[in-house]
């Protein structure tokens, strides 16, 4: 499989939007491959997430690697360099912003990955051989880099072909609409609906401004949670706003090393349903104690309560990373809830240990109820059905 690395000499050069579309096709195919691989790997694990069929898991990953290489060869190989060139030209035209340095590093990394993939496609190993498997496995990180980060290159290319913000409001109009929106916010009649960042790094938020049972779509620039934001446009509906306002750029990530396609192997864990069932099916205080201890277990195979605390802490970090006034307030709330869960976890752990120390079993009078009735003997007459309820005779 050796794709062409550039369009045919006589074919017209694809537009930046067309190049971005090719990258989108590759990401879509990679998402399908990811879902299919997850389903295949699930079949190789037990109910706690432990891999019990290692050979089948290795085969699923090999199939994934090969499918990803084929997807790149089909959708991106002829266009990757042109897409990066268009993205770099667009990046050079943007006004200074905090995210541009990171974007430039992403484009450089994508170029390096594209070069590695191109070298392998130009010198493919023998089909079906162990060498081919090794080659495809080595390309997987570069392929997932394109699947994870190519939206930045695509967005930059689209920005170059795309629209620009229409003429802003006059200073007088902007002040008038800003005052109206701030008054509506005070009385609870400014309904925020959507938010994004423009290429200059400024947040833009759409909102419905409600006045006298009538609503207008307004666009705000700045953090609506603190003083200083301004209305930069008003529109009849959201579609009109979308055509006139600066296009959204790809949002950021909470952790820079996270990849949708390279998730760590899930740690084995017991679900709350399993732990509840262990208590219901248990006979001794130790059985119930062990179930509680499983809920508060820490470390690699952490229990549900510990995972809940981790979820609260991570979400608190996310809310703080939004860098908005409301985000910081919610982050503080979630952090406080995490501390409460930590306290509750210690209380449950102590209660579980006390329960186990009782050295007791359920009393025998708690007798199980049989789920089936004994069948009657073959030569016995089945019991007569119950008499039907009598009804009062009607007299004419």
Tab-separated table of C-alpha atoms in Angstrom, residues 104-364:
chain	number	residue	atom	x	y	z
A	104	UNK	CA	2.515	25.885	16.601
A	105	UNK	CA	4.014	23.036	18.645
A	106	UNK	CA	1.051	20.844	17.678
A	107	UNK	CA	1.574	21.556	13.977
A	108	UNK	CA	5.282	20.736	14.287
A	109	UNK	CA	4.427	17.464	16.030
A	110	UNK	CA	1.879	16.567	13.353
A	111	UNK	CA	4.478	17.251	10.660
A	112	UNK	CA	6.920	14.912	12.394
A	113	UNK	CA	4.261	12.202	12.657
A	114	UNK	CA	3.291	12.647	9.009
A	115	UNK	CA	6.926	12.147	7.990
A	116	UNK	CA	7.172	8.919	10.035
A	117	UNK	CA	3.960	7.575	8.545
A	118	UNK	CA	5.023	8.500	5.017
A	119	UNK	CA	8.340	6.659	5.400
A	120	UNK	CA	6.526	3.518	6.519
A	121	UNK	CA	3.958	3.724	3.728
A	122	UNK	CA	6.744	4.105	1.168
A	123	UNK	CA	8.494	0.985	2.542
A	124	UNK	CA	5.746	-1.356	3.714
A	125	UNK	CA	6.646	-4.675	5.336
A	126	UNK	CA	5.481	-7.973	3.860
A	127	UNK	CA	1.703	-8.293	4.227
A	128	UNK	CA	0.655	-10.497	7.142
A	129	UNK	CA	4.180	-10.826	8.513
A	130	UNK	CA	5.303	-10.148	12.085
A	131	UNK	CA	7.314	-7.253	10.648
A	132	UNK	CA	4.128	-5.671	9.325
A	133	UNK	CA	2.503	-5.997	12.728
A	134	UNK	CA	5.493	-4.345	14.356
A	135	UNK	CA	5.512	-1.582	11.741
A	136	UNK	CA	1.820	-0.846	12.228
A	137	UNK	CA	2.175	-0.908	16.022
A	138	UNK	CA	5.023	1.614	15.800
A	139	UNK	CA	2.830	3.895	13.677
A	140	UNK	CA	-0.121	3.798	16.074
A	141	UNK	CA	1.067	6.731	18.261
A	142	UNK	CA	1.583	8.884	15.146
A	143	UNK	CA	-1.833	7.949	13.752
A	144	UNK	CA	-3.568	8.755	17.020
A	145	UNK	CA	-1.705	12.058	17.180
A	146	UNK	CA	-3.414	13.013	13.928
A	147	UNK	CA	-6.768	11.740	15.162
A	148	UNK	CA	-6.454	13.662	18.440
A	149	UNK	CA	-4.898	16.932	17.265
A	150	UNK	CA	-5.751	17.438	13.596
A	151	UNK	CA	-8.850	19.521	14.533
A	152	UNK	CA	-6.420	22.359	15.295
A	153	UNK	CA	-4.890	22.153	11.822
A	154	UNK	CA	-8.332	21.790	10.234
A	155	UNK	CA	-9.714	24.771	12.113
A	156	UNK	CA	-6.784	26.960	11.124
A	157	UNK	CA	-7.190	25.955	7.485
A	158	UNK	CA	-10.910	26.687	7.652
A	159	UNK	CA	-10.214	30.054	9.267
A	160	UNK	CA	-8.120	30.974	6.243
A	161	UNK	CA	-11.002	30.249	3.872
A	162	UNK	CA	-13.725	31.306	6.270
A	163	UNK	CA	-15.612	34.408	7.193
A	164	UNK	CA	-14.534	37.292	9.373
A	165	UNK	CA	-16.476	39.183	11.967
A	166	UNK	CA	-18.815	41.700	10.431
A	167	UNK	CA	-18.507	45.370	11.265
A	168	UNK	CA	-18.998	45.774	15.035
A	169	UNK	CA	-21.632	47.952	16.637
A	170	UNK	CA	-20.914	51.625	17.008
A	171	UNK	CA	-19.707	52.708	20.425
A	172	UNK	CA	-23.112	54.173	21.215
A	173	UNK	CA	-24.999	51.034	20.118
A	174	UNK	CA	-22.598	48.791	22.000
A	175	UNK	CA	-23.072	50.742	25.228
A	176	UNK	CA	-26.860	50.766	24.800
A	177	UNK	CA	-27.107	47.000	24.269
A	178	UNK	CA	-24.590	46.274	27.004
A	179	UNK	CA	-26.630	48.307	29.512
A	180	UNK	CA	-29.805	46.475	28.467
A	181	UNK	CA	-28.121	43.095	28.811
A	182	UNK	CA	-26.653	43.916	32.224
A	183	UNK	CA	-30.061	45.069	33.465
A	184	UNK	CA	-31.555	41.815	32.182
A	185	UNK	CA	-28.840	39.825	33.941
A	186	UNK	CA	-29.673	41.523	37.264
A	187	UNK	CA	-33.342	40.600	36.988
A	188	UNK	CA	-32.535	37.061	35.800
A	189	UNK	CA	-33.669	37.594	32.211
A	190	UNK	CA	-30.348	36.960	30.438
A	191	UNK	CA	-30.228	33.269	29.500
A	192	UNK	CA	-26.788	32.049	28.427
A	193	UNK	CA	-26.994	29.351	25.727
A	194	UNK	CA	-23.583	28.755	24.114
A	195	UNK	CA	-19.954	29.756	24.556
A	196	UNK	CA	-16.739	29.469	22.553
A	197	UNK	CA	-13.357	31.114	22.073
A	198	UNK	CA	-12.470	33.207	19.053
A	199	UNK	CA	-9.083	33.029	17.344
A	200	UNK	CA	-7.832	36.027	19.331
A	201	UNK	CA	-8.375	34.098	22.574
A	202	UNK	CA	-11.428	36.064	23.719
A	203	UNK	CA	-14.516	34.182	24.948
A	204	UNK	CA	-17.803	34.795	23.152
A	205	UNK	CA	-21.137	33.816	24.678
A	206	UNK	CA	-24.581	33.755	23.083
A	207	UNK	CA	-27.533	34.643	25.277
A	208	UNK	CA	-31.247	35.333	25.031
A	209	UNK	CA	-32.093	38.837	26.231
A	210	UNK	CA	-35.709	38.728	27.424
A	211	UNK	CA	-37.676	41.978	27.599
A	212	UNK	CA	-41.469	42.250	27.815
A	213	UNK	CA	-42.055	38.623	26.745
A	214	UNK	CA	-39.822	39.157	23.722
A	215	UNK	CA	-36.317	37.744	23.318
A	216	UNK	CA	-33.305	38.788	21.264
A	217	UNK	CA	-30.103	36.841	20.686
A	218	UNK	CA	-27.116	38.860	21.862
A	219	UNK	CA	-23.405	38.043	21.715
A	220	UNK	CA	-21.213	38.881	24.695
A	221	UNK	CA	-17.453	39.257	24.707
A	222	UNK	CA	-15.741	38.520	28.009
A	223	UNK	CA	-16.660	36.552	31.132
A	224	UNK	CA	-20.380	37.066	31.870
A	225	UNK	CA	-19.674	36.307	35.537
A	226	UNK	CA	-17.554	39.407	36.209
A	227	UNK	CA	-17.920	43.105	35.333
A	228	UNK	CA	-16.389	44.258	32.077
A	229	UNK	CA	-18.137	42.103	29.484
A	230	UNK	CA	-19.742	43.814	26.495
A	231	UNK	CA	-22.385	43.092	23.891
A	232	UNK	CA	-20.791	42.892	20.446
A	233	UNK	CA	-23.895	42.087	18.411
A	234	UNK	CA	-27.634	41.393	18.452
A	235	UNK	CA	-29.434	39.021	16.113
A	236	UNK	CA	-32.880	37.691	15.279
A	237	UNK	CA	-31.809	34.087	15.843
A	238	UNK	CA	-28.777	31.915	16.561
A	239	UNK	CA	-28.193	30.970	12.917
A	240	UNK	CA	-27.757	34.613	11.983
A	241	UNK	CA	-25.393	35.050	14.929
A	242	UNK	CA	-23.337	32.071	13.842
A	243	UNK	CA	-22.795	33.555	10.382
A	244	UNK	CA	-21.772	36.979	11.674
A	245	UNK	CA	-19.625	36.227	14.713
A	246	UNK	CA	-15.988	35.050	14.799
A	247	UNK	CA	-15.746	31.317	14.229
A	248	UNK	CA	-15.021	29.101	17.238
A	249	UNK	CA	-11.567	27.607	17.630
A	250	UNK	CA	-10.994	24.121	19.083
A	251	UNK	CA	-11.445	24.148	22.864
A	252	UNK	CA	-8.596	23.208	25.156
A	253	UNK	CA	-8.015	20.051	27.177
A	254	UNK	CA	-7.838	19.525	30.926
A	255	UNK	CA	-4.650	17.439	30.720
A	256	UNK	CA	-2.286	17.779	27.805
A	257	UNK	CA	-1.184	14.126	27.810
A	258	UNK	CA	-4.655	12.603	27.456
A	259	UNK	CA	-5.594	10.810	24.230
A	260	UNK	CA	-9.015	9.524	23.262
A	261	UNK	CA	-7.357	6.657	21.409
A	262	UNK	CA	-4.683	5.717	23.960
A	263	UNK	CA	-6.622	5.269	27.176
A	264	UNK	CA	-4.877	3.345	29.943
A	265	UNK	CA	-6.077	-0.187	30.571
A	266	UNK	CA	-8.967	0.097	33.024
A	267	UNK	CA	-8.183	-1.021	36.550
A	268	UNK	CA	-10.246	-3.928	37.914
A	269	UNK	CA	-13.085	-2.665	40.066
A	270	UNK	CA	-16.166	-3.908	41.848
A	271	UNK	CA	-19.423	-2.170	41.092
A	272	UNK	CA	-21.804	-1.082	43.821
A	273	UNK	CA	-24.298	-3.626	42.535
A	274	UNK	CA	-21.751	-6.420	43.084
A	275	UNK	CA	-21.014	-5.193	46.609
A	276	UNK	CA	-24.707	-4.954	47.500
A	277	UNK	CA	-25.205	-8.462	46.165
A	278	UNK	CA	-22.316	-9.700	48.317
A	279	UNK	CA	-24.087	-8.322	51.399
A	280	UNK	CA	-27.455	-9.813	50.414
A	281	UNK	CA	-25.895	-13.231	49.730
A	282	UNK	CA	-23.659	-13.125	52.798
A	283	UNK	CA	-24.171	-15.046	56.032
A	284	UNK	CA	-21.653	-13.568	58.447
A	285	UNK	CA	-20.757	-10.087	59.626
A	286	UNK	CA	-17.424	-10.595	57.882
A	287	UNK	CA	-19.187	-10.921	54.515
A	288	UNK	CA	-20.914	-7.550	54.943
A	289	UNK	CA	-17.742	-6.006	56.354
A	290	UNK	CA	-15.712	-7.101	53.323
A	291	UNK	CA	-18.296	-5.570	50.992
A	292	UNK	CA	-18.044	-2.223	52.773
A	293	UNK	CA	-14.271	-2.394	52.771
A	294	UNK	CA	-14.397	-3.048	49.028
A	295	UNK	CA	-16.294	0.222	48.569
A	296	UNK	CA	-13.596	2.232	50.375
A	297	UNK	CA	-10.550	0.345	49.120
A	298	UNK	CA	-7.778	2.625	47.880
A	299	UNK	CA	-5.002	2.210	45.341
A	300	UNK	CA	-4.977	0.480	41.975
A	301	UNK	CA	-8.326	-1.327	42.318
A	302	UNK	CA	-10.016	1.520	44.187
A	303	UNK	CA	-13.566	1.131	45.415
A	304	UNK	CA	-16.605	3.151	44.273
A	305	UNK	CA	-16.439	5.682	47.112
A	306	UNK	CA	-12.802	6.428	46.401
A	307	UNK	CA	-13.598	6.719	42.688
A	308	UNK	CA	-16.408	9.147	43.510
A	309	UNK	CA	-14.006	11.344	45.437
A	310	UNK	CA	-11.585	11.208	42.501
A	311	UNK	CA	-14.420	12.223	40.155
A	312	UNK	CA	-15.278	15.215	42.336
A	313	UNK	CA	-11.643	16.323	42.547
A	314	UNK	CA	-11.112	15.967	38.791
A	315	UNK	CA	-14.318	17.845	38.007
A	316	UNK	CA	-13.237	20.564	40.419
A	317	UNK	CA	-10.009	20.895	38.459
A	318	UNK	CA	-12.032	21.098	35.239
A	319	UNK	CA	-14.314	23.819	36.615
A	320	UNK	CA	-11.287	25.815	37.786
A	321	UNK	CA	-9.596	25.384	34.390
A	322	UNK	CA	-12.558	27.127	32.716
A	323	UNK	CA	-11.047	30.346	34.112
A	324	UNK	CA	-14.446	31.945	34.684
A	325	UNK	CA	-15.918	33.389	37.849
A	326	UNK	CA	-18.665	30.773	37.990
A	327	UNK	CA	-16.162	28.023	37.239
A	328	UNK	CA	-14.030	29.026	40.218
A	329	UNK	CA	-17.065	29.095	42.515
A	330	UNK	CA	-18.206	25.652	41.399
A	331	UNK	CA	-14.649	24.328	41.719
A	332	UNK	CA	-14.647	25.399	45.371
A	333	UNK	CA	-17.984	23.650	45.943
A	334	UNK	CA	-16.797	20.435	44.341
A	335	UNK	CA	-13.561	20.535	46.307
A	336	UNK	CA	-15.563	20.875	49.532
A	337	UNK	CA	-17.767	17.941	48.501
A	338	UNK	CA	-14.639	15.891	47.840
A	339	UNK	CA	-13.448	16.554	51.391
A	340	UNK	CA	-16.833	15.462	52.712
A	341	UNK	CA	-16.622	12.225	50.707
A	342	UNK	CA	-13.132	11.652	52.148
A	343	UNK	CA	-14.514	12.064	55.671
A	344	UNK	CA	-17.456	9.763	54.877
A	345	UNK	CA	-15.058	7.189	53.386
A	346	UNK	CA	-13.089	7.049	56.636
A	347	UNK	CA	-16.325	6.690	58.624
A	348	UNK	CA	-17.485	3.801	56.398
A	349	UNK	CA	-14.089	2.133	56.756
A	350	UNK	CA	-14.278	2.322	60.556
A	351	UNK	CA	-17.854	1.027	60.558
A	352	UNK	CA	-16.835	-1.872	58.304
A	353	UNK	CA	-14.007	-2.844	60.639
A	354	UNK	CA	-16.335	-2.670	63.648
A	355	UNK	CA	-18.888	-4.814	61.827
A	356	UNK	CA	-16.256	-7.423	61.006
A	357	UNK	CA	-15.115	-7.458	64.639
A	358	UNK	CA	-18.566	-8.528	65.851
A	359	UNK	CA	-17.833	-12.132	64.754
A	360	UNK	CA	-21.532	-12.871	64.238
A	361	UNK	CA	-23.698	-14.723	61.764
A	362	UNK	CA	-27.323	-14.338	60.775
A	363	UNK	CA	-29.698	-16.323	63.036
A	364	UNK	CA	-31.120	-19.555	61.598
